[in-house]
Tab-separated table of C-alpha atoms in Angstrom:
chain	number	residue	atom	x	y	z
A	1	UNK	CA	-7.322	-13.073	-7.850
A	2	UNK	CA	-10.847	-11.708	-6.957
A	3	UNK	CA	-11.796	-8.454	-7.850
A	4	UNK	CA	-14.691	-6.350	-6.454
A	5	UNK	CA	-18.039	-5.333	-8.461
A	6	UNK	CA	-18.638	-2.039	-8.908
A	7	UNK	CA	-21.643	-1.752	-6.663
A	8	UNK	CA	-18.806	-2.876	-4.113
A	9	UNK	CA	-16.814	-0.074	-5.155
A	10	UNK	CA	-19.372	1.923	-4.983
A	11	UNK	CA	-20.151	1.360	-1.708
A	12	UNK	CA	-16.178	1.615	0.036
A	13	UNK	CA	-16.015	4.827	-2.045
A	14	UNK	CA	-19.253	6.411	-0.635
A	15	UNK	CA	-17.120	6.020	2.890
A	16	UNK	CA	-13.963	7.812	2.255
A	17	UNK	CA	-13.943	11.707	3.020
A	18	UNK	CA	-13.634	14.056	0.140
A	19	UNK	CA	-11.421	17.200	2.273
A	20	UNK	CA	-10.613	19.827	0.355
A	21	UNK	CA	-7.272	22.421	0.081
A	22	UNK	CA	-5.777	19.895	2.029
A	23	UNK	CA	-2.808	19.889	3.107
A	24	UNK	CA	-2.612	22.941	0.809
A	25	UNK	CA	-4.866	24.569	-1.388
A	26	UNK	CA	-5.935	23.079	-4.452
A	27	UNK	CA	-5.464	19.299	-2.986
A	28	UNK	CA	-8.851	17.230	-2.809
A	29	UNK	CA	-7.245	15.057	-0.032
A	30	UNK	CA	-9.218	11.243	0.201
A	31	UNK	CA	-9.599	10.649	3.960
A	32	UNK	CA	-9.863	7.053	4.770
A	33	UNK	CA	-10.374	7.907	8.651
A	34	UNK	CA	-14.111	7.416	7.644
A	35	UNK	CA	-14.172	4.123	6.080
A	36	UNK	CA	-11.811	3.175	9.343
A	37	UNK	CA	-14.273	4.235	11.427
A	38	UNK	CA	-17.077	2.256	9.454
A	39	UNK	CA	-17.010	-1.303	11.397
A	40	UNK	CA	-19.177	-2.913	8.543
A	41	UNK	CA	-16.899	-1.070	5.743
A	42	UNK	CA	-13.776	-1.708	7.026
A	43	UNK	CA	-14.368	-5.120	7.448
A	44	UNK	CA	-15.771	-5.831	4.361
A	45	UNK	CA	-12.617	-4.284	2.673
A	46	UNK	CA	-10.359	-6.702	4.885
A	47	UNK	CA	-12.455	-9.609	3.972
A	48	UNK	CA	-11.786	-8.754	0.037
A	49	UNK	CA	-8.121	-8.535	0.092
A	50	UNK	CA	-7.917	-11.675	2.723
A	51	UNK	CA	-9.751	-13.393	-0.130
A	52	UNK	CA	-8.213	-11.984	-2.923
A	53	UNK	CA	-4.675	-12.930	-1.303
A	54	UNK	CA	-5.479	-16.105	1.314
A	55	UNK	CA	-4.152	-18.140	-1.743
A	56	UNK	CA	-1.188	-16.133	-3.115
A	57	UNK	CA	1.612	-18.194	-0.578
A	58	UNK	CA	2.690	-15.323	0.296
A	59	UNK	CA	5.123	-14.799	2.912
A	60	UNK	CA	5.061	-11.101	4.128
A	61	UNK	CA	2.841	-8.149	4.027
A	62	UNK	CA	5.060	-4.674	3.385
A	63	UNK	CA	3.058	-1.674	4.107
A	64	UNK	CA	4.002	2.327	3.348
A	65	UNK	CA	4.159	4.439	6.291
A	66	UNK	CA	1.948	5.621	7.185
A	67	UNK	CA	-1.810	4.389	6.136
A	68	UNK	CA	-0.469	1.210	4.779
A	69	UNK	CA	0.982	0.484	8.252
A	70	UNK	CA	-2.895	0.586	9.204
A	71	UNK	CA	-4.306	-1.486	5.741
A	72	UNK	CA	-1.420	-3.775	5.914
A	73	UNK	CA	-1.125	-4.710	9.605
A	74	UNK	CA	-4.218	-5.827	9.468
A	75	UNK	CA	-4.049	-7.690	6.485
A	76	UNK	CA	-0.956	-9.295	7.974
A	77	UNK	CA	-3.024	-10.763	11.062
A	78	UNK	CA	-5.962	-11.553	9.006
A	79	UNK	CA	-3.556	-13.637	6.630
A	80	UNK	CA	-1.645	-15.133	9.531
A	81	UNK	CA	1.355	-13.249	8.149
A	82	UNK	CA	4.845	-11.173	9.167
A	83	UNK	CA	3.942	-7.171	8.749
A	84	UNK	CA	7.018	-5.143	7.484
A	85	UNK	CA	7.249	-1.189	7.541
A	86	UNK	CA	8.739	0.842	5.338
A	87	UNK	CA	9.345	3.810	6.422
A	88	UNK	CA	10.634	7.404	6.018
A	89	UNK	CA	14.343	8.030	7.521
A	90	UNK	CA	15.627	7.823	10.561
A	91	UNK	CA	12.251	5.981	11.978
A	92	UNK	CA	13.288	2.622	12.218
A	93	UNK	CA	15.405	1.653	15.721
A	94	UNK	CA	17.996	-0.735	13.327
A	95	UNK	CA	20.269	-0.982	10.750
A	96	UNK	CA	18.318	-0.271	7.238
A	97	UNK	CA	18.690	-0.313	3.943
A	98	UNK	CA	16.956	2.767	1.997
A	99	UNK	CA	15.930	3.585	-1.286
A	100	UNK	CA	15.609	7.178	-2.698
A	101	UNK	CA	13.204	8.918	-5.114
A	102	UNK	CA	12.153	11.981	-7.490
A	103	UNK	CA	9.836	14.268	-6.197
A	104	UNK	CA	8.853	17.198	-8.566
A	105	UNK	CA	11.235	19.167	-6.378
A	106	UNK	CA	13.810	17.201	-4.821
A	107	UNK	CA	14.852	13.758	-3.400
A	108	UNK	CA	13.017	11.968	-0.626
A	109	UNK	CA	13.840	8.593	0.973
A	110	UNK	CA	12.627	5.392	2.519
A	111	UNK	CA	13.611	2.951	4.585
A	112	UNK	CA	13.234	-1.016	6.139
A	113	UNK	CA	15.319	-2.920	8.076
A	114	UNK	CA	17.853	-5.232	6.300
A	115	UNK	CA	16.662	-8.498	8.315
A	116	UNK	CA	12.926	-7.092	7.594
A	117	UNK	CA	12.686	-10.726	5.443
A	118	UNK	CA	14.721	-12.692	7.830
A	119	UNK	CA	17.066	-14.077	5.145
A	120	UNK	CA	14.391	-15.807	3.260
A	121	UNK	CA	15.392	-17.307	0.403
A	122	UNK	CA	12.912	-15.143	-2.526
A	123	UNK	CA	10.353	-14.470	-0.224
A	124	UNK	CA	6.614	-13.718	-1.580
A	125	UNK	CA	5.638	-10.624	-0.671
A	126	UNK	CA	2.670	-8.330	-1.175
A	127	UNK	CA	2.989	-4.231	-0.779
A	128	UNK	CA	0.061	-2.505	0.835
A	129	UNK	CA	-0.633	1.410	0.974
A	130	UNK	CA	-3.537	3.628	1.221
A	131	UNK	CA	-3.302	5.538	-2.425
A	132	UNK	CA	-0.970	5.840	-4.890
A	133	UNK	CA	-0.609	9.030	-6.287
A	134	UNK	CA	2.461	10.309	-8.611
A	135	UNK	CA	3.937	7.181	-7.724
A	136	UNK	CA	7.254	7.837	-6.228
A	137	UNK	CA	6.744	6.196	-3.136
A	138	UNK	CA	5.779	3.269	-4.335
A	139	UNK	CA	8.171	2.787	-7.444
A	140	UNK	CA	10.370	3.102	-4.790
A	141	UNK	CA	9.042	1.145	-2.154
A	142	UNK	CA	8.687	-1.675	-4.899
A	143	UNK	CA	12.613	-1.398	-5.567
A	144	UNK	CA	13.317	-2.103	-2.510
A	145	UNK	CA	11.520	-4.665	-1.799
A	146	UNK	CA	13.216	-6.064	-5.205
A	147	UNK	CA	16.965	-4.802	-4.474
A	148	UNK	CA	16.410	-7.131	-1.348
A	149	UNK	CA	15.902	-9.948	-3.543
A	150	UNK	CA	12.270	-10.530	-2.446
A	151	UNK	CA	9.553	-11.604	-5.109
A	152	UNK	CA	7.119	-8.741	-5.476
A	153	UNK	CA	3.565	-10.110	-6.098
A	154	UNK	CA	1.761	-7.135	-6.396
A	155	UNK	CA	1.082	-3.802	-5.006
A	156	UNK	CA	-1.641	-3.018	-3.566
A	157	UNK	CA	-3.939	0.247	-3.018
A	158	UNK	CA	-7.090	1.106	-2.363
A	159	UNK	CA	-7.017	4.153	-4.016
A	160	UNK	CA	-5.732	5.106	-7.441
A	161	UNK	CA	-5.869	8.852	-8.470
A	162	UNK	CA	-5.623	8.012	-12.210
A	163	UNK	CA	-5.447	11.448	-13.526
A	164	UNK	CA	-1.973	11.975	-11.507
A	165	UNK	CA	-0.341	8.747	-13.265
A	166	UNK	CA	1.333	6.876	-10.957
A	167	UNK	CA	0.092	3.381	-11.037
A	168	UNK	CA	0.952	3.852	-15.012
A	169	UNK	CA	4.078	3.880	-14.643
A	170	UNK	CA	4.219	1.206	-11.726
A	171	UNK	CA	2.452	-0.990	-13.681
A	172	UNK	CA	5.358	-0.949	-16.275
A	173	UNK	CA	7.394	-2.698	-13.750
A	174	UNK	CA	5.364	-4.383	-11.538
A	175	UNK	CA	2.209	-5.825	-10.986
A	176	UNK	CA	-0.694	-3.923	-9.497
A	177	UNK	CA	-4.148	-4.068	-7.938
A	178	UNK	CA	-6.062	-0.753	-7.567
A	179	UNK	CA	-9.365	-0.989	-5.161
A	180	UNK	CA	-10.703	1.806	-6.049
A	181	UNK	CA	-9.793	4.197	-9.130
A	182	UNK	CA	-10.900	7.650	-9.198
């Protein structure tokens, strides 16, 4: 699977929005409105995953409410593909099956719908989200995807915030493709 250069890197990361003390003080929030609203960015970044994943046979694109809906979706028309949300409770109109988490203080929870793979025998699927973080989310959005007897192929982002450790411990269980890594 392709991988981009770093001049490439370079040049997506020169269009996301450093915000600071957000949402709270202390947070330097990465705000991918900006490479969104790039036309020529945007597009090149759908162009690298559709190449990096037109040959994968997959059979499903899962994205992570809510900027992987965005990343995802699109990737899912681009591939000719099924888009499946995950979501937090209570969001999705059908029956669902859910899978909680650790946060550093509490339990949260997400969900999909239980026909979200329409019975597919070990369906291929690929897991799309904006950044990954501390990792709960997506450790968790990766189980369920498993629990459901689907055949993770990787997970996706297009940021990694190294420092914060998440995609080291996702990578312990599951394969993973960072975009960018800051």
């Amino acid at each position: 699977m392709k991988k981009l250069s770093v001049a490439d890197k370079d040049y997506l990361l020169s269009t996301i929005r450093d915000v600071k003390d957000f949402p709270k003080p202390g947070i330097l929030f990465k705000d991918i409105t900006t490479l969104l609203n790039d036309k020529k960015a945007f597009k090149f970044l759908m162009d690298h995953l559709e190449d990096r994943y037109k040959d994968e046979n997959l059979d499903f694109i899962v994205g992570i409410e809510s900027r992987g809906f965005i990343l995802g979706a699109a990737l899912a028309s681009k591939l000719d593909l099924p888009f499946v949300p995950v979501r937090k409770p209570h969001k999705l109109p059908y029956i669902t099956i859910s899978q909680k988490y650790s946060l550093e203080y509490g339990v949260d929870e997400i969900e999909m719908h239980v026909d979200a793979f329409r019975d597919l025998k070990d369906p291929r699927v690929l897991l799309v989200d904006d950044l990954i973080a501390t990792g709960g989310t997506a450790i968790a959005a990766c189980d369920l995807i498993a629990n459901v007897g689907a055949n993770l192929v990787e997970a996706c982002f297009l940021i990694d915030l190294l420092e914060l450790g998440g995609s080291k411990n996702l990578k312990t269980r599951y394969q993973i493709y960072s975009i960018l890594e800051v």
